[in-house]
Amino acid sequence: MILDKFRLDGKTALVTGCNKGIGRMYAKALAEAGADIVGVALEGMDEDVLNEFRSFGRKAYGFTCDFSKRNELYSFIYEVQKLIPKIDILVNNAGMILRKPISEHPDEYWDKVIEVNLNAQFILTREFGKCMVERGNGKIVFIASLLSFQGGIWVPGYAASKGAVKQLCMAFSNEWAQKGVNINAIAPGYIATDNTKALREDELRNKAILERIPAGRWGTPEDLMGTVVFLCSEASDYINGSLITVDGGWMGR
């Protein structure tokens, strides 16, 4: 049956940045589809969030890590691999954005955003992905952005990192698709989260954004749940190096 291809029973998914917002919905969707969840967040995983995942009859593990610190990142990888040797699915959701006009954008902003949004994702994918390669199967999903295609305003580090994530997805896929590992990306549109609160509260920017979205509304984290299950399931076995926009039609405008 076709719906069986979307089931994730017996799989374990590592979802970064899943304590709230979009990441939480990604993890919830995967748990509903049958996967156990390994969650990690900068502030640590809230026990209520982990219990939500467990309410679907799944196991859920919580970790804390600051991806801007390379030593913490490697310690996190070591701890996960020691506790949960088999990660079937990796969703590289954790990211950050720092806003300042480009002429005033400090090195510290640039370095931190690139470290979290790009460098950490490369390392996580390499370290967990090579185990998938050895087994001959696995699913990896990068989280890109509309700024993988556009430059944005006041966010040069974010735009650069998300453009690079799009290319990184294809680079990994070119080498690992033939080894049974599917690597793809999701580019969310304008989603109502903490990261976009400033835009939604800016009357002029909010109006301009809504006027361009054919669907006529901001997206919600729930709008992304189906796409992540698809890309992490058997249903997407012949999709490699692709980027799916979930944007209410923004990129078609």
XYZ file of N, CA, C and O in Angstrom, residues 100-236:
548
model
N 21.928 43.022 11.024
C 22.562 44.332 11.152
C 22.900 44.792 9.732
O 23.273 43.959 8.893
N 22.775 46.086 9.439
C 23.132 46.563 8.095
C 24.514 46.063 7.693
O 25.435 46.003 8.519
N 24.679 45.748 6.432
C 25.887 45.061 5.989
C 27.160 45.874 6.240
O 28.217 45.308 6.531
N 27.068 47.198 6.165
C 28.253 48.027 6.403
C 28.657 48.040 7.872
O 29.773 48.426 8.217
N 27.748 47.606 8.745
C 28.021 47.558 10.185
C 28.060 46.123 10.714
O 28.180 45.913 11.921
N 27.946 45.165 9.817
C 27.831 43.759 10.221
C 29.185 43.274 10.749
O 30.146 43.150 9.991
N 29.305 42.980 12.046
C 30.615 42.657 12.622
C 31.077 41.237 12.297
O 30.270 40.353 11.980
N 32.382 41.042 12.388
C 32.958 39.714 12.162
C 32.303 38.670 13.056
O 32.086 37.529 12.636
N 32.013 39.059 14.297
C 31.452 38.106 15.257
C 30.096 37.565 14.783
O 29.807 36.382 14.956
N 29.267 38.427 14.190
C 27.984 37.981 13.652
C 28.203 36.980 12.518
O 27.587 35.921 12.460
N 29.077 37.395 11.592
C 29.355 36.544 10.427
C 29.881 35.179 10.860
O 29.383 34.136 10.429
N 30.890 35.182 11.718
C 31.534 33.930 12.127
C 30.558 32.994 12.835
O 30.556 31.779 12.581
N 29.736 33.529 13.709
C 28.835 32.679 14.483
C 27.754 32.064 13.598
O 27.441 30.870 13.712
N 27.183 32.871 12.709
C 26.140 32.351 11.824
C 26.693 31.285 10.892
O 26.075 30.230 10.698
N 27.864 31.516 10.327
C 28.466 30.523 9.427
C 28.814 29.249 10.185
O 28.634 28.129 9.680
N 29.276 29.376 11.403
C 29.639 28.199 12.200
C 28.413 27.331 12.491
O 28.468 26.102 12.356
N 27.308 27.968 12.884
C 26.108 27.218 13.240
C 25.378 26.710 12.000
O 24.987 25.535 11.926
N 25.184 27.582 11.024
C 24.331 27.252 9.877
C 25.008 26.431 8.802
O 24.319 25.791 7.999
N 26.340 26.459 8.748
C 27.046 25.764 7.670
C 28.074 24.768 8.188
O 27.998 23.573 7.893
N 29.046 25.241 8.962
C 30.118 24.351 9.397
C 29.601 23.184 10.228
O 29.987 22.029 10.016
N 28.724 23.479 11.181
C 28.187 22.416 12.033
C 27.393 21.411 11.210
O 27.444 20.200 11.450
N 26.662 21.899 10.215
C 25.852 20.996 9.395
C 26.733 20.095 8.534
O 26.407 18.920 8.317
N 27.836 20.629 8.045
C 28.779 19.794 7.302
C 29.336 18.681 8.189
O 29.375 17.506 7.806
N 29.747 19.045 9.403
C 30.349 18.060 10.312
C 29.330 17.010 10.741
O 29.610 15.803 10.731
N 28.128 17.440 11.105
C 27.085 16.495 11.508
C 26.766 15.522 10.376
O 26.639 14.313 10.590
N 26.646 16.047 9.172
C 26.303 15.202 8.029
C 27.427 14.233 7.715
O 27.185 13.041 7.454
N 28.651 14.710 7.755
C 29.792 13.819 7.497
C 29.864 12.710 8.533
O 30.018 11.530 8.186
N 29.743 13.054 9.807
C 29.960 12.078 10.871
C 28.828 11.058 10.973
O 29.068 9.863 11.128
N 27.574 11.520 10.915
C 26.455 10.572 10.979
C 26.212 9.930 9.616
O 25.818 8.766 9.533
N 26.484 10.677 8.565
C 26.238 10.153 7.226
C 27.168 9.024 6.832
O 26.762 8.088 6.135
N 28.419 9.074 7.265
C 29.334 8.003 6.854
C 28.930 6.665 7.458
O 29.212 5.611 6.866
N 28.244 6.689 8.592
C 27.711 5.441 9.165
C 26.556 4.926 8.306
O 26.393 3.709 8.139
N 25.745 5.847 7.771
C 24.683 5.447 6.851
C 25.273 4.831 5.587
O 24.758 3.835 5.061
N 26.354 5.422 5.094
C 27.023 4.896 3.902
C 27.504 3.468 4.147
O 27.346 2.583 3.293
N 28.077 3.226 5.319
C 28.558 1.884 5.649
C 27.418 0.871 5.661
O 27.595 -0.280 5.248
N 26.222 1.296 6.112
C 25.061 0.397 6.163
C 24.349 0.295 4.819
O 23.569 -0.621 4.582
N 24.568 1.292 3.964
C 23.932 1.276 2.650
C 22.544 1.875 2.616
O 21.813 1.700 1.642
N 22.186 2.666 3.653
C 20.886 3.338 3.631
C 20.850 4.447 4.664
O 21.566 4.409 5.668
N 20.010 5.437 4.407
C 19.840 6.552 5.331
C 19.181 7.718 4.634
O 19.092 7.769 3.401
N 18.675 8.640 5.425
C 18.001 9.838 4.906
C 18.554 11.064 5.630
O 18.610 11.089 6.861
N 18.953 12.057 4.863
C 19.460 13.307 5.425
C 18.691 14.461 4.790
O 18.549 14.516 3.564
N 18.191 15.359 5.630
C 17.452 16.526 5.143
C 18.117 17.788 5.674
O 18.237 17.976 6.888
N 18.571 18.636 4.766
C 19.055 19.962 5.125
C 17.877 20.935 5.106
O 16.908 20.746 4.360
N 17.977 21.976 5.908
C 16.955 23.021 5.887
C 17.577 24.267 5.262
O 18.446 24.914 5.850
N 17.133 24.538 4.050
C 17.601 25.704 3.309
C 16.674 26.881 3.633
O 16.157 26.983 4.746
N 16.425 27.740 2.660
C 15.651 28.957 2.918
C 15.343 29.620 1.587
O 15.971 29.318 0.559
N 14.395 30.543 1.596
C 14.218 31.380 0.411
C 15.494 32.168 0.127
O 15.762 32.544 -1.016
N 16.296 32.401 1.169
C 17.568 33.107 0.969
C 18.657 32.172 0.461
O 19.809 32.584 0.353
N 18.308 30.945 0.120
C 19.199 30.117 -0.693
C 19.151 30.600 -2.143
O 20.021 30.262 -2.945
N 18.115 31.402 -2.479
C 17.924 31.920 -3.831
C 18.049 33.437 -3.897
O 18.293 33.993 -4.959
N 17.832 34.110 -2.767
C 17.795 35.568 -2.733
C 18.773 36.084 -1.681
O 19.246 35.327 -0.840
N 19.083 37.380 -1.730
C 20.104 37.924 -0.845
C 19.636 38.435 0.494
O 20.408 38.514 1.441
N 18.355 38.811 0.580
C 17.854 39.326 1.842
C 18.372 40.713 2.161
O 19.108 41.328 1.389
N 17.985 41.213 3.322
C 18.382 42.543 3.795
C 18.867 42.411 5.232
O 18.187 41.813 6.077
N 20.060 42.937 5.502
C 20.640 42.982 6.851
C 21.094 41.601 7.356
O 21.431 41.454 8.516
N 21.083 40.580 6.509
C 21.420 39.223 6.986
C 22.439 38.546 6.051
O 22.211 37.448 5.549
N 23.596 39.153 5.816
C 24.550 38.572 4.862
C 25.052 37.196 5.263
O 25.217 36.316 4.411
N 25.302 36.990 6.555
C 25.781 35.682 6.999
C 24.734 34.610 6.799
O 25.029 33.493 6.359
N 23.487 34.932 7.112
C 22.390 33.979 6.949
C 22.204 33.630 5.474
O 22.089 32.451 5.102
N 22.185 34.653 4.614
C 22.005 34.411 3.181
C 23.151 33.569 2.621
O 22.929 32.633 1.840
N 24.378 33.902 3.016
C 25.531 33.143 2.527
C 25.472 31.695 2.995
O 25.742 30.759 2.231
N 25.101 31.497 4.253
C 25.062 30.139 4.791
C 23.958 29.315 4.141
O 24.157 28.125 3.839
N 22.816 29.907 3.894
C 21.712 29.155 3.297
C 21.947 28.885 1.811
O 21.513 27.843 1.287
N 22.625 29.799 1.133
C 23.035 29.499 -0.243
C 24.014 28.336 -0.266
O 23.923 27.438 -1.110
N 24.923 28.316 0.692
C 25.912 27.240 0.774
C 25.271 25.910 1.152
O 25.683 24.846 0.665
N 24.259 25.943 2.007
C 23.567 24.707 2.395
C 22.940 24.042 1.165
O 22.979 22.813 1.016
N 22.370 24.831 0.281
C 21.800 24.297 -0.959
C 22.871 23.557 -1.756
O 22.643 22.446 -2.256
N 24.041 24.149 -1.887
C 25.131 23.517 -2.630
C 25.684 22.305 -1.886
O 26.046 21.290 -2.495
N 25.746 22.407 -0.545
C 26.271 21.305 0.260
C 25.388 20.071 0.125
O 25.880 18.940 0.038
N 24.088 20.285 0.099
C 23.145 19.191 -0.105
C 23.463 18.439 -1.393
O 23.531 17.202 -1.415
N 23.681 19.173 -2.471
C 23.981 18.537 -3.754
C 25.346 17.863 -3.745
O 25.529 16.782 -4.326
N 26.323 18.488 -3.078
C 27.664 17.907 -3.020
C 27.661 16.556 -2.317
O 28.254 15.571 -2.801
N 26.990 16.477 -1.173
C 26.893 15.197 -0.468
C 26.120 14.184 -1.311
O 26.497 13.013 -1.401
N 25.036 14.626 -1.921
C 24.213 13.716 -2.706
C 24.988 13.133 -3.884
O 24.839 11.948 -4.207
N 25.805 13.935 -4.525
C 26.573 13.455 -5.670
C 27.476 12.285 -5.311
O 27.736 11.409 -6.141
N 27.961 12.258 -4.082
C 28.858 11.185 -3.666
C 28.136 10.016 -3.001
O 28.588 8.870 -3.087
N 27.017 10.288 -2.338
C 26.404 9.257 -1.502
C 25.109 8.670 -2.047
O 24.635 7.656 -1.530
N 24.514 9.257 -3.084
C 23.258 8.715 -3.617
C 23.436 7.269 -4.057
O 22.584 6.420 -3.794
N 24.540 6.981 -4.722
C 24.777 5.619 -5.209
C 25.067 4.641 -4.075
O 25.083 3.429 -4.281
N 25.268 5.166 -2.879
C 25.541 4.314 -1.714
C 24.300 4.112 -0.840
O 24.384 3.616 0.279
N 23.145 4.538 -1.350
C 21.884 4.288 -0.655
C 21.448 5.351 0.316
O 20.490 5.150 1.076
N 22.125 6.497 0.317
C 21.768 7.580 1.240
C 21.119 8.716 0.444
O 21.739 9.276 -0.458
N 19.880 9.027 0.786
C 19.159 10.117 0.123
C 19.392 11.411 0.882
O 19.142 11.485 2.086
N 19.861 12.429 0.162
C 20.156 13.722 0.775
C 19.422 14.798 -0.008
O 19.649 14.983 -1.206
N 18.523 15.478 0.670
C 17.701 16.501 0.038
C 17.541 17.690 0.986
O 18.086 17.684 2.090
N 16.817 18.698 0.554
C 16.653 19.903 1.374
C 15.231 20.437 1.270
O 14.555 20.243 0.256
N 14.815 21.091 2.324
C 13.552 21.820 2.353
C 13.878 23.308 2.492
O 14.710 23.693 3.311
N 13.214 24.125 1.688
C 13.353 25.580 1.824
C 12.011 26.148 2.290
O 11.102 26.338 1.480
N 11.868 26.378 3.595
C 10.619 26.979 4.081
C 10.484 28.413 3.577
O 11.478 29.125 3.403
N 9.253 28.813 3.348
C 8.996 30.202 3.002
C 8.916 31.050 4.260
O 9.606 30.785 5.246
N 8.070 32.058 4.228
C 7.909 32.919 5.402
C 6.991 32.218 6.394
O 5.773 32.144 6.200
N 7.591 31.681 7.457
C 6.882 30.895 8.453
C 6.800 31.703 9.748
O 7.772 32.342 10.156
N 5.660 31.665 10.395
C 5.457 32.411 11.641
C 6.164 31.708 12.792
O 5.651 30.764 13.383
N 7.396 32.149 13.090
C 8.204 31.615 14.185
C 8.879 32.777 14.905
O 8.758 33.936 14.504
N 9.656 32.463 15.931
C 10.396 33.498 16.654
C 11.354 34.239 15.725
O 11.569 35.446 15.876
N 11.959 33.526 14.757
C 12.933 34.140 13.854
C 12.311 35.214 12.967
O 13.011 36.106 12.477
N 11.012 35.109 12.701
C 10.365 36.072 11.805
C 9.464 37.054 12.553
O 8.737 37.829 11.932
N 9.545 37.057 13.870
C 8.687 37.939 14.664
C 8.909 39.403 14.308
O 7.950 40.173 14.152
N 10.181 39.794 14.134
C 10.487 41.195 13.816
C 9.859 41.602 12.488
O 9.368 42.733 12.340
N 9.867 40.710 11.518
C 9.277 41.012 10.209
C 7.762 41.148 10.318
O 7.163 42.054 9.732
N 7.140 40.264 11.074
C 5.680 40.301 11.200
C 5.212 41.533 11.964
O 4.096 42.013 11.753
N 6.069 42.038 12.841
C 5.703 43.221 13.628
C 6.013 44.528 12.901
O 5.608 45.605 13.341
N 6.748 44.437 11.783
C 7.045 45.603 10.955
C 5.898 45.734 9.945
O 5.783 44.943 9.007
N 5.052 46.724 10.132
C 3.824 46.837 9.337
C 4.107 46.869 7.837
O 3.416 46.205 7.048
N 5.110 47.628 7.412
C 5.396 47.757 5.983
C 5.966 46.469 5.402
O 5.555 46.015 4.326
N 6.934 45.864 6.117
C 7.527 44.616 5.624
C 6.496 43.494 5.608
O 6.435 42.684 4.672
N 5.688 43.422 6.632
C 4.666 42.375 6.704
C 3.689 42.496 5.531
O 3.341 41.497 4.894
N 3.282 43.712 5.233
C 2.351 43.944 4.125
C 2.985 43.550 2.793
O 2.350 42.883 1.964
N 4.248 43.933 2.603
C 4.933 43.621 1.349
C 5.099 42.113 1.162
O 4.943 41.587 0.057
N 5.417 41.423 2.247
C 5.590 39.970 2.186
C 4.275 39.288 1.826
O 4.211 38.446 0.923
N 3.208 39.655 2.511
C 1.913 39.019 2.268
C 1.409 39.284 0.853
O 0.762 38.423 0.240
N 1.713 40.460 0.308
C 1.269 40.788 -1.042
C 1.944 39.910 -2.086
O 1.396 39.687 -3.167
N 3.135 39.385 -1.783
C 3.846 38.560 -2.760
C 3.485 37.076 -2.643
O 3.676 36.326 -3.596
N 2.994 36.638 -1.501
C 2.700 35.214 -1.298
C 1.350 34.881 -1.933
O 0.316 35.360 -1.462
N 1.313 34.071 -2.997
C 0.030 33.745 -3.626
C -0.982 33.141 -2.664
O -2.185 33.381 -2.801
N -0.513 32.371 -1.683
C -1.437 31.763 -0.722
C -2.056 32.806 0.209
O -3.039 32.518 0.897
N -1.453 33.999 0.277
C -2.043 35.097 1.027
C -1.887 35.036 2.531
O -2.594 35.743 3.251
N -0.974 34.222 3.017
C -0.780 34.118 4.472
C 0.641 33.679 4.777
O 1.347 33.137 3.924
N 1.056 33.924 6.023
C 2.294 33.354 6.521
C 2.094 31.843 6.703
O 0.999 31.381 7.041
N 3.150 31.086 6.483
C 3.079 29.664 6.754
C 3.168 29.397 8.243
O 3.522 30.272 9.040
N 2.831 28.176 8.621
C 2.972 27.735 10.009
C 3.936 26.551 10.038
O 4.128 25.868 9.019
N 4.550 26.275 11.185
C 5.419 25.100 11.263
C 4.714 23.808 10.847
O 5.334 22.914 10.263
N 3.410 23.714 11.112
C 2.653 22.518 10.726
C 2.636 22.308 9.215
O 2.510 21.171 8.736
N 2.767 23.390 8.446
C 2.760 23.274 6.989
C 3.949 22.479 6.451
O 3.929 22.052 5.288
N 4.971 22.292 7.268
C 6.189 21.611 6.823
C 6.231 20.134 7.209
O 7.149 19.414 6.794
N 5.259 19.675 7.973
C 5.325 18.320 8.523
C 5.270 17.239 7.437
O 6.019 16.267 7.462
N 4.399 17.410 6.476
C 4.270 16.399 5.432
C 5.516 16.255 4.587
O 5.915 15.137 4.215
N 6.158 17.370 4.284
C 7.345 17.337 3.433
C 8.496 16.600 4.100
O 9.210 15.825 3.457
N 8.689 16.823 5.394
C 9.807 16.165 6.061
C 9.567 14.666 6.181
O 10.495 13.864 6.017
N 8.331 14.254 6.424
C 8.047 12.818 6.474
C 8.318 12.187 5.110
O 8.935 11.117 5.014
N 7.874 12.838 4.057
C 8.115 12.334 2.701
C 9.599 12.131 2.429
O 10.028 11.057 1.995
N 10.415 13.148 2.731
C 11.845 13.067 2.419
C 12.596 12.092 3.316
O 13.709 11.670 2.976
N 12.012 11.738 4.454
C 12.665 10.795 5.370
C 12.143 9.373 5.201
O 12.590 8.466 5.918
N 11.248 9.168 4.264
C 10.595 7.876 4.118
C 10.988 7.178 2.826
O 11.617 7.756 1.932
N 10.559 5.929 2.717
C 10.788 5.122 1.517
C 10.132 5.736 0.283
O 10.546 5.482 -0.853
N 9.124 6.564 0.499
C 8.407 7.186 -0.617
C 9.300 8.091 -1.459
O 8.981 8.392 -2.614
N 10.427 8.533 -0.900
C 11.326 9.454 -1.621
C 12.630 8.775 -2.047
O 13.626 9.455 -2.269
